[in-house]
XYZ file of C-alpha atoms in Angstrom:
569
model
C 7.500 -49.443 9.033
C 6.070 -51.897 11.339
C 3.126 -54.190 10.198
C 0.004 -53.580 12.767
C -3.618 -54.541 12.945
C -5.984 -52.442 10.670
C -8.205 -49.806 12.981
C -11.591 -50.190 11.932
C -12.190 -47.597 9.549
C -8.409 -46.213 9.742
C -8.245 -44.063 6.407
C -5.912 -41.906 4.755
C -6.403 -39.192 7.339
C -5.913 -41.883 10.296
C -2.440 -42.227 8.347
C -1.536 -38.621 7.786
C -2.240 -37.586 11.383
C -0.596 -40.766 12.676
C 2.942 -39.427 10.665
C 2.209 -35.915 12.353
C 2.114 -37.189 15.611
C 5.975 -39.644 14.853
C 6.943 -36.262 13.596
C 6.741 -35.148 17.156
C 4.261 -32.128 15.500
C 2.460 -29.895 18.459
C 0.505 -28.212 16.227
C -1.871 -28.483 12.752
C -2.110 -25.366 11.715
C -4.854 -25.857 8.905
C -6.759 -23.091 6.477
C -9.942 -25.292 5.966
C -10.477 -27.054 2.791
C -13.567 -29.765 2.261
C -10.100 -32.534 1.011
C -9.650 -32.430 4.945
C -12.619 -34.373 6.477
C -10.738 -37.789 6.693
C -8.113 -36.024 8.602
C -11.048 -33.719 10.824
C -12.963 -37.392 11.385
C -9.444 -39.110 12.212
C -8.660 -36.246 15.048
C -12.483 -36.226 16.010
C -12.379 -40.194 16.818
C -8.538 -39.716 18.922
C -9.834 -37.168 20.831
C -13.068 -39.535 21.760
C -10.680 -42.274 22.377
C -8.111 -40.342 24.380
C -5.452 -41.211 21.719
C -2.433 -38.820 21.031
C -2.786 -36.149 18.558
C -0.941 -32.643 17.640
C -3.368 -29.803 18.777
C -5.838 -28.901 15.609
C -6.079 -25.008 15.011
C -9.175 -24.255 13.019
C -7.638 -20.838 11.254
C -9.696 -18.643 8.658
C -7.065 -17.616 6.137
C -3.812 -19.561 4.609
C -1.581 -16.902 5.467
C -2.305 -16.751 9.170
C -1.824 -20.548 9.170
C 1.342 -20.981 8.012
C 2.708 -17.260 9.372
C 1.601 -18.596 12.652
C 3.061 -22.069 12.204
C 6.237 -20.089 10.913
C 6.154 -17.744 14.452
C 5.790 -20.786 16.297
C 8.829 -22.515 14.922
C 10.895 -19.557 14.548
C 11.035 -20.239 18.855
C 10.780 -23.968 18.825
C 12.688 -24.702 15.890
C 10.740 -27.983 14.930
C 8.729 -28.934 11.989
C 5.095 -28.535 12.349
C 1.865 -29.411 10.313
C -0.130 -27.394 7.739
C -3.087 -27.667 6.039
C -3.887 -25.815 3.528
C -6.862 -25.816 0.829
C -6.284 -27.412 -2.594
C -4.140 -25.361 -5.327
C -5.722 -22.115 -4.885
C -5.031 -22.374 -1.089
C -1.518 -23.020 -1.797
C -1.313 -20.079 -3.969
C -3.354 -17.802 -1.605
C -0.676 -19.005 1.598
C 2.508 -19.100 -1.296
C 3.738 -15.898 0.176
C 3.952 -16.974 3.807
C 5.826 -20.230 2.435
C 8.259 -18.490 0.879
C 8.845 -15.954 3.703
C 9.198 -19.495 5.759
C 12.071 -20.816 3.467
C 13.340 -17.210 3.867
C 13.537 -17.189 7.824
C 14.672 -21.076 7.311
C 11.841 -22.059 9.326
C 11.073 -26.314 8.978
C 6.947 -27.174 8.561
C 5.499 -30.009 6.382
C 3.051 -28.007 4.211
C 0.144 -30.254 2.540
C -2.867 -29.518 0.126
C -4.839 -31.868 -2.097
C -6.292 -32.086 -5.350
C -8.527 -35.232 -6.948
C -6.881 -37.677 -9.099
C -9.362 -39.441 -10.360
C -12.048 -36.286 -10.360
C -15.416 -38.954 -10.430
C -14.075 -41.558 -12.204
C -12.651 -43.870 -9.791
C -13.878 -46.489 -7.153
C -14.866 -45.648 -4.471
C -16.227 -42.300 -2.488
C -17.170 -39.390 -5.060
C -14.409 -36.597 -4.208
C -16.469 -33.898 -5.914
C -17.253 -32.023 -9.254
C -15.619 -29.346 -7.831
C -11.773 -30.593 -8.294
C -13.061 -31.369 -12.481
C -13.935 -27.864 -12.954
C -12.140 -25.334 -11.003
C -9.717 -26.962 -8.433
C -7.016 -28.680 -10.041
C -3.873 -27.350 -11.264
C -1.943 -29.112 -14.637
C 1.336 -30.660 -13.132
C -0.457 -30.684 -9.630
C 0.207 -28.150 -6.789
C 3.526 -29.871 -6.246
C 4.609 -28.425 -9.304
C 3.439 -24.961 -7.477
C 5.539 -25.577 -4.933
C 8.742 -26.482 -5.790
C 9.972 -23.154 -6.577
C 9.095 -21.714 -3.026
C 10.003 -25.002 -0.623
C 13.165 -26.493 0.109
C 11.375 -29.790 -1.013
C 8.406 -30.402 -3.014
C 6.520 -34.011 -3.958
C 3.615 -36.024 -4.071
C 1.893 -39.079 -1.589
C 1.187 -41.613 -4.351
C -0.430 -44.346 -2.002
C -1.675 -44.773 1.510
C 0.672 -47.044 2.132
C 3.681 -44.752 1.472
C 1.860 -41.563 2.755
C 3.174 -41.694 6.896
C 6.628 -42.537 5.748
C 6.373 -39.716 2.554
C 5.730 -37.502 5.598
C 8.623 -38.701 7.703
C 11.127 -38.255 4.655
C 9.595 -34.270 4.051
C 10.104 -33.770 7.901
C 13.409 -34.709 7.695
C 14.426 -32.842 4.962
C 12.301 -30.052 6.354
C 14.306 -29.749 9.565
C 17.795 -30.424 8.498
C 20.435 -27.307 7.022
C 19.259 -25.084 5.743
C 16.340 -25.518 6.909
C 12.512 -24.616 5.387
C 9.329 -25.505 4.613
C 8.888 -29.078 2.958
C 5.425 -29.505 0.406
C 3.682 -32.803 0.107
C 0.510 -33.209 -2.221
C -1.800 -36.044 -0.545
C -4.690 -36.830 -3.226
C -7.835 -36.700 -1.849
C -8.287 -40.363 -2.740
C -5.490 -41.234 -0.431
C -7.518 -39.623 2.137
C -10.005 -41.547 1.786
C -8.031 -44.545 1.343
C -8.405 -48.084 3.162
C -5.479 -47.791 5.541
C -3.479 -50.545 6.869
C -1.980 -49.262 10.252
C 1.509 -49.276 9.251
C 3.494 -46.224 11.466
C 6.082 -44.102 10.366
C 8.861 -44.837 13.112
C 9.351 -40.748 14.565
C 12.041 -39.028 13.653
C 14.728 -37.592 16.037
C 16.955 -34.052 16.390
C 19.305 -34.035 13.463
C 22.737 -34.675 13.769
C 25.329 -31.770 12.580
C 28.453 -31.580 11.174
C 31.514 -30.090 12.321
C 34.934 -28.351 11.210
C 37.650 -30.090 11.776
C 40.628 -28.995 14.314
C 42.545 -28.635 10.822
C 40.191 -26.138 9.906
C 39.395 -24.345 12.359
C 43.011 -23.570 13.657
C 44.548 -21.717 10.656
C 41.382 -19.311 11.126
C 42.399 -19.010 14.526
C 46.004 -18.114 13.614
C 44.029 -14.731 11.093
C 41.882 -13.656 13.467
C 45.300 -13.631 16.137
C 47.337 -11.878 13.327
C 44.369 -9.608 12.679
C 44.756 -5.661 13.736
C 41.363 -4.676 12.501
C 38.733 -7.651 12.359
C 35.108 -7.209 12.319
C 32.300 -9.626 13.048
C 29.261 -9.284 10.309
C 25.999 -11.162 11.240
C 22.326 -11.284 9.875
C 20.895 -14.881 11.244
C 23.381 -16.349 13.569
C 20.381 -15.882 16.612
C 18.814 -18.295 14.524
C 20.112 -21.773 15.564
C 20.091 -23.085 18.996
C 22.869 -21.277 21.512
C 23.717 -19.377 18.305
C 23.408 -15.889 19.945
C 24.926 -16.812 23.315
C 28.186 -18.558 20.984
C 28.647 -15.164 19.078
C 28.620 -13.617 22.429
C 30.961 -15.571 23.750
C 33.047 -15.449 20.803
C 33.291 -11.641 20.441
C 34.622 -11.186 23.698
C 37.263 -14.163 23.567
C 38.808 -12.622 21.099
C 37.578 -8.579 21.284
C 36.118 -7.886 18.268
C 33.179 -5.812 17.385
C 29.738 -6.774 15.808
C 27.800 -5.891 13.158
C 24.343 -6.404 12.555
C 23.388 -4.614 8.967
C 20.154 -3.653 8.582
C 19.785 -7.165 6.708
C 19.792 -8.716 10.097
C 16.399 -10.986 9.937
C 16.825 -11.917 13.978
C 18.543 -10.851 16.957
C 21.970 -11.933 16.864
C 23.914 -9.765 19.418
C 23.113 -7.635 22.389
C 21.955 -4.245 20.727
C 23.375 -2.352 24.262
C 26.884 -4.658 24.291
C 30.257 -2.515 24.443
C 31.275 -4.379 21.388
C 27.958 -3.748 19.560
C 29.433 -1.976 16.374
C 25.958 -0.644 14.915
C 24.018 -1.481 11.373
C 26.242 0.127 8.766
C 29.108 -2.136 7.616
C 30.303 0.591 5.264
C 33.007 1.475 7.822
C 34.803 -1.032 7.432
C 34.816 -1.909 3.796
C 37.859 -0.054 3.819
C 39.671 0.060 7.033
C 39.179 -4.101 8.498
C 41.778 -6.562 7.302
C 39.568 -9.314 8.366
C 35.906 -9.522 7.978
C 34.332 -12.694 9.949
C 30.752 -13.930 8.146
C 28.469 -15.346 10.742
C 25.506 -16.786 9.597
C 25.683 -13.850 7.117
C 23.711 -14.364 3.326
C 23.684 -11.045 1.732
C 26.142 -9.047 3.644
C 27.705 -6.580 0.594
C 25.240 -4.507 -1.174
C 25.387 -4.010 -4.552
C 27.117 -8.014 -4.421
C 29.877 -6.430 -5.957
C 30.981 -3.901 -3.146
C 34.398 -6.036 -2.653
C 36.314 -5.182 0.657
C 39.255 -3.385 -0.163
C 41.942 -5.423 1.626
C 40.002 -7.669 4.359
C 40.348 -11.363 3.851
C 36.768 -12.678 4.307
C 36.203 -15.813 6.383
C 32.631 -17.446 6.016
C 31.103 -19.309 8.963
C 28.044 -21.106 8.153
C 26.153 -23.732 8.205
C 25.219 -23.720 4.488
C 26.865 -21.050 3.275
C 25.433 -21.016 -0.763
C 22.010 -20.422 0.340
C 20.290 -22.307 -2.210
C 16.774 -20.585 -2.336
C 18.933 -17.326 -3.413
C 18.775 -16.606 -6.930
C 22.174 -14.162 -6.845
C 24.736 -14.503 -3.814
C 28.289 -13.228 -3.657
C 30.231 -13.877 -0.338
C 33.853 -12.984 -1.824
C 35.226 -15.895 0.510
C 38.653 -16.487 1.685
C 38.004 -19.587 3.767
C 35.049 -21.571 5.030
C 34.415 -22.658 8.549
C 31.034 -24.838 7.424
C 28.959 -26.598 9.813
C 27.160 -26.150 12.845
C 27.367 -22.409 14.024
C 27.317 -22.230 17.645
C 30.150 -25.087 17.613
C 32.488 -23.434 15.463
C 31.921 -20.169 17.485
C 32.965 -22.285 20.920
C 35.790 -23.737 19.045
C 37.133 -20.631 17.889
C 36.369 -19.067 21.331
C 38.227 -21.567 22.805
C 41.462 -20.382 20.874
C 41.684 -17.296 21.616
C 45.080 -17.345 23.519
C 48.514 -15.703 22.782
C 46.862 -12.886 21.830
C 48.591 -9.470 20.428
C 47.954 -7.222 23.447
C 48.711 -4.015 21.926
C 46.476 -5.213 18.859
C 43.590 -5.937 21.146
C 43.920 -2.548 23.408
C 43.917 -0.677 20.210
C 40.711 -1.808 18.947
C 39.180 -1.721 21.945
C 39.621 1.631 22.360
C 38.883 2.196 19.029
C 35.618 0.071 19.536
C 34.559 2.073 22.985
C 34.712 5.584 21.063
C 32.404 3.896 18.512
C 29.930 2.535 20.884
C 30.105 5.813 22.844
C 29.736 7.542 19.561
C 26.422 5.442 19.217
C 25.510 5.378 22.371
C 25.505 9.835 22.289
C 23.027 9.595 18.934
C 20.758 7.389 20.439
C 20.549 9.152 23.415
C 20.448 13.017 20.963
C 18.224 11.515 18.654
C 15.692 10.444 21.798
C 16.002 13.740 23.139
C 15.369 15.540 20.220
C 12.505 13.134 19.106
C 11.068 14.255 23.049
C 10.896 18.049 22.275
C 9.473 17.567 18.754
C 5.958 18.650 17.932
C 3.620 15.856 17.217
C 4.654 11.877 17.520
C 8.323 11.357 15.870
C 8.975 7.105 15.618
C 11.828 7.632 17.619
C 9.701 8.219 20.554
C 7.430 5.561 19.878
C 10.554 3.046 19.884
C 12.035 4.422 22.699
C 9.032 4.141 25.156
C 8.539 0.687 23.932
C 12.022 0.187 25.318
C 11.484 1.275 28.794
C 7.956 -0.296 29.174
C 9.679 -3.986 28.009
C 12.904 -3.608 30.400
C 12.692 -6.575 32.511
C 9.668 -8.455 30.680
C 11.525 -10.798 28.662
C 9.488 -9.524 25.935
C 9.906 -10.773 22.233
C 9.601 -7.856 19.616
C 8.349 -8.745 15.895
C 8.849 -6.042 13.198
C 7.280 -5.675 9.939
C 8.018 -2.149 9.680
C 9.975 -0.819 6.784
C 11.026 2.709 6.440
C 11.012 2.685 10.564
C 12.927 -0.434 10.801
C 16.559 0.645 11.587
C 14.485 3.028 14.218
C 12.667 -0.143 16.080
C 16.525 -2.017 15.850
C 18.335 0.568 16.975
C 15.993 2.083 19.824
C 14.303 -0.479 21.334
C 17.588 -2.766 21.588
C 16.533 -6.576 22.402
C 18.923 -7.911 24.491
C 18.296 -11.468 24.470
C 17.687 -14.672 22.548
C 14.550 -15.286 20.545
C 13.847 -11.579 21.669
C 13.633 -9.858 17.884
C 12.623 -11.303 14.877
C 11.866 -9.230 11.526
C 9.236 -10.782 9.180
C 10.789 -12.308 5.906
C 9.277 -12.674 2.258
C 6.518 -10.156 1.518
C 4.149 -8.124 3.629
C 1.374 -8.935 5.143
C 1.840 -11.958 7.647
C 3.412 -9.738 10.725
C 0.069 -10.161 13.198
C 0.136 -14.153 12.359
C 3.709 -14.782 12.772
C 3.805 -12.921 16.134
C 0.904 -15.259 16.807
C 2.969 -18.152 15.889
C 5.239 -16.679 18.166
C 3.454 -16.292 21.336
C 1.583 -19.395 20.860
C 5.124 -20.566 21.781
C 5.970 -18.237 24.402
C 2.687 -17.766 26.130
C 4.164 -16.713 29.546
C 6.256 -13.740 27.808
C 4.839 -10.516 26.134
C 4.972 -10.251 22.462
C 4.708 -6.988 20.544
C 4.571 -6.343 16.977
C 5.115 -3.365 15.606
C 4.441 -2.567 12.122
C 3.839 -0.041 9.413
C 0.053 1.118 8.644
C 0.599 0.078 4.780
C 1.870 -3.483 6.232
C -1.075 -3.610 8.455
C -3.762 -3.238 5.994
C -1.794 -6.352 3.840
C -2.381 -8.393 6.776
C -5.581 -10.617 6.776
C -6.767 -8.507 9.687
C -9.803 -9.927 10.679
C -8.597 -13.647 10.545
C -5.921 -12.650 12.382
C -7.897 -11.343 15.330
C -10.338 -13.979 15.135
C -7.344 -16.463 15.860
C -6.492 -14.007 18.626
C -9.268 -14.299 20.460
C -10.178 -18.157 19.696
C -6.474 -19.880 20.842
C -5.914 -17.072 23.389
C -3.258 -15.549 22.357
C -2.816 -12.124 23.264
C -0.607 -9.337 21.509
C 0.521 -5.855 21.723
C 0.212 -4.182 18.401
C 2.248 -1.164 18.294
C 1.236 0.510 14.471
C 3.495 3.345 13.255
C 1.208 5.464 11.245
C 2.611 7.666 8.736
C -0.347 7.479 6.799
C 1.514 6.884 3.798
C 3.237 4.202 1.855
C 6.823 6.046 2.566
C 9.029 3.332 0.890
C 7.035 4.239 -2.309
C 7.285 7.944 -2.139
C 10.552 7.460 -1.434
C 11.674 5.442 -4.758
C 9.625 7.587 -6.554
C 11.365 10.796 -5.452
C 15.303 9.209 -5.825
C 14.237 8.221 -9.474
C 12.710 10.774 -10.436
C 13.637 13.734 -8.069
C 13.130 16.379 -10.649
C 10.027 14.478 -12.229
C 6.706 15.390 -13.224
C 5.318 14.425 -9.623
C 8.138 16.633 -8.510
C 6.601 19.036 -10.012
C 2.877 18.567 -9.626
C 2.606 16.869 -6.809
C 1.128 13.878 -7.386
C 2.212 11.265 -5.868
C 0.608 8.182 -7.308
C -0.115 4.423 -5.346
C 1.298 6.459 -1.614
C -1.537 7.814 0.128
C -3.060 6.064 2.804
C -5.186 9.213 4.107
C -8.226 7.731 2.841
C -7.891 4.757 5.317
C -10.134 5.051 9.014
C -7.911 4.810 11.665
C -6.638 1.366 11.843
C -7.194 0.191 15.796
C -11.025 0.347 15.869
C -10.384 -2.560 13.314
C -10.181 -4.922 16.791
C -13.100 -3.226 18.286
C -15.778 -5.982 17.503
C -13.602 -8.356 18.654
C -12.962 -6.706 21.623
C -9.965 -5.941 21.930
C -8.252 -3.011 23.723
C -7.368 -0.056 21.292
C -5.578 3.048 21.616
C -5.535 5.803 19.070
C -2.841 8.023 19.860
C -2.262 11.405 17.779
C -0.294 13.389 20.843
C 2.944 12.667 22.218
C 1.771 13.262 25.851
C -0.830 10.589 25.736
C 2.222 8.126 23.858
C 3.375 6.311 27.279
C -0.112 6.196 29.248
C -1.551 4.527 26.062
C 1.150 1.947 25.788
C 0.888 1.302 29.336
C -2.512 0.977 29.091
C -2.243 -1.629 26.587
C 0.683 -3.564 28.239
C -1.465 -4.094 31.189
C -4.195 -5.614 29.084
C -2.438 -7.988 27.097
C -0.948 -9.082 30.309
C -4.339 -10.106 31.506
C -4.973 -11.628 28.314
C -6.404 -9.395 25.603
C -5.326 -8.394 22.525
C -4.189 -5.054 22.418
C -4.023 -2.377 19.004
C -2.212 1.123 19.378
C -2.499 3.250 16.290
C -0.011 6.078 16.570
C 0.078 8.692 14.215
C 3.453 9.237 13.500
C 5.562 12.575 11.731
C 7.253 10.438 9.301
């Protein structure tokens, strides 16, 4: 740190939002807490001053904060700020953390608690953190289980740098959400100017020629290899490497149903579907991209494929049970590897690669024919089938450079497989939990403002969001969405479970079908109607397309738009 002269009345929140801004932050996405008036006086005298500052967002509920700082960064892959409220508003926004660690997405998360609750110099923090507030161990302790890194800002004076070093460790593989308790008396802490210097891109790491060569030499010698992704989409050029990769060396992909981003071209010739089952039998070479979970139950071995892992951080750490069944290891950065290996594809075995290619085009024409059956069929059906729904949400994004984020979850292999995202940063599915789809698609198109963002999502999911929070963030940053809910009316994953455990059960018999039924519920898109937005209810198949349309045309002049449709199943 450099020594400077003291601002007149620079504080603890002069110093926290001067490490935000050598962070290179855009955004503070806070859930408002009374700790936070240092850093809301600090902002209030930059923007008087004209000095630099991330961009405050004044949001209503923890989970919309940090799903919407998670959206955000799942485009701009950066570390961003967020506040949220003491212990309690660490718990309340826990969720949204964790789904952050799960979608490795890096943000510095803060909350504060008193340390000295009234009995220390200086300003009175408040009777509030003696009696109800304060957590033993400190939220820190809270933390740690559900953040890549978890500590606490002891002094002013180390509190910009303590910021830097959770940054840091925020951003770089694998990378997630970072926790830093700042005391309120930190806050409010004499500051002496001293800057955290800002932090730069990462470096990565690469596999050596040595490595990477003998890998070459398997996949040349393979007959039969498959490609098995779930995040490789992720990481910067990741999807256009795979790309390039596949078709160097002809081999199919699979995305399983796992898949947490879009990784491959769902329409691509070498697109090999969802279902790796196939070729847990038949593939004498299974390639891991980016791939944590990709055997279920874990021990579902391959019968005869040697398994070659390519990852950045293969032994996710935040997984409490992983099983990979590795050969080899190609570890480092992604998208390099990928070129490297694409780079090698030469000498290849001609009759090898003609033979799964053709085997490959009767697959994808295979596919191709069920789509196109299971459209047709889903077109004649009586009432709304999700198929349809997916499908016309297909044709109305063609050529919008649309993004498309999913919290559905019985009609999630339906939204994957029918309205096929083509490009990067053009699907993302919602990780950790229910309940944070509308703010991470906020997140998202508060990064993407000049291209369309839909979410679709399940009406169970939708009534876990914090709706009205949601909306009101909407409608105050400007950030219009398309809202596409498929209402079944029913909590289907439940019913489901409850019927395979128990198919010839007492509810079998009865009827009764506890902790499913959502029939109770109004209609979910009149919801947005005080804040208003444009809804659509939508209970005939007829009326599907003009409603969508309808609502495609006002988001694109800039208002939030809700389609309930009542789905068959």
């Amino acid at each position: 740190m450099t020594d400077t002269t003291r601002t007149p009345g620079a504080d603890g929140g002069d110093a926290l939002v001067t490490a935000f801004n050598a962070v290179g932050t855009d955004y503070i996405f806070c859930s408002s807490g009374s700790e936070w008036a240092p850093v809301w006086e600090s902002l209030a005298r930059r923007h008087r001053d004209g000095l630099p500052c991330p961009q405050y967002l004044d949001l209503t509920h923890e989970t919309v904060a940090v799903g919407m700082a998670t959206g955000y960064g799942l485009i701009e892959r950066r570390p961003q700020g967020v506040l949220l409220h003491a212990a309690p508003g660490l718990l309340q926004g826990s969720m949204a953390v964790h789904g952050a660690l799960l979608a490795g997405v890096p943000m510095v998360v803060s909350s504060s608690e008193s340390t000295t609750y009234g009995d220390g110099p200086g300003q009175d923090p408040g009777g509030q953190w003696y009696r109800n507030l304060s957590i033993v161990g400190g939220p820190h302790q809270i933390a740690q289980p559900f953040t890549k890194w978890s500590n606490e800002a002891a002094s002013v004076h180390t509190l910009p740098t303590m910021v830097t070093r959770a940054a840091e460790l925020a951003w770089r593989a694998p990378a997630g959400p970072a926790y830093l308790n700042v005391p309120l008396e930190i806050l409010l802490d004499e500051w002496d100017g001293r800057e955290a210097k800002p932090i730069v891109q990462p470096g990565s790491t690469h596999s050596s020629p040595e490595e990477v060569d003998p890998v070459a030499q398997l996949i040349r010698e393979a007959r039969n290899p498959v490609i098995v992704t779930e995040t490789a989409g992720r990481e910067a050029g990741g999807f256009e490497a795979l790309v390039a990769f596949a078709e160097a060396w002809h081999i199919p992909v699979v995305e399983p149903a796992s898949a947490v981003c879009g990784n491959f071209p769902r329409a691509h010739p070498l697109h090999a579907g969802s279902d790796i089952g196939p070729w847990m039998g038949e593939a004498d070479l299974i390639l891991l991209v980016s791939c944590r979970a990709p055997f279920y139950p874990p021990s579902r071995r391959p019968s005869k494929a040697t398994v070659v892992v390519i990852d950045e951080v293969p032994q996710r750490p935040h997984l409490a049970y992983q099983v990979l069944f590795a050969d080899r290891y190609l570890e480092g950065n992604v998208a390099n590897t990928l070129r490297q290996l694409a780079k090698r594809a030469k000498d290849l075995d001609e009759t090898a690669v003609a033979g799964r290619r053709a085997a490959q085009e009767a697959r994808f024409a295979a596919e191709q024919a069920a789509i196109t059956q299971a459209e047709t069929k889903a077109e004649a059906a009586e009432g709304i089938d999700p198929v349809l729904v997916a499908a016309t949400l297909r044709k109305l994004l063609d050529g919008t450079n649309g993004i498309v984020v999913d919290e559905t979850i019985t009609h999630s292999r339906v939204v994957k497989r029918h309205v096929q995202t083509a490009d990067p940063d053009s699907y993302f599915y919602v990780q950790g939990g229910l309940g944070q789809g509308i703010a991470v698609a906020l997140g998202v198109k508060l990064a993407a403002r000049e291209r369309p963002v839909v979410l679709t999502i399940g009406d169970g999911a939708f009534t876990y969001n914090p709706v009205i929070q949601s909306y009101d963030a909407s409608k105050a940053y400007e950030l219009p969405l398309l809202i596409v809910v498929f209402n079944n009316r029913v909590y289907k994953s439940m019913n489901l479970n409850h019927r395979r455990f128990y198919p010839e059960g007492a509810a079998a018999d009865t009827g009764e079908w506890l902790g499913t039924d959502l029939h109770r519920l109004p209609r979910l898109a009149a919801f947005a109607e005080p804040f208003g937005m444009h809804t659509e209810t939508v209970d005939a198949p007829e009326a599907l397309a003009p409603a969508l349309e309808r609502a495609l045309k006002a988001v694109a002049e800039g208002t939030t738009a809700v389609v309930d449709v009542l789905v068959t199943r």
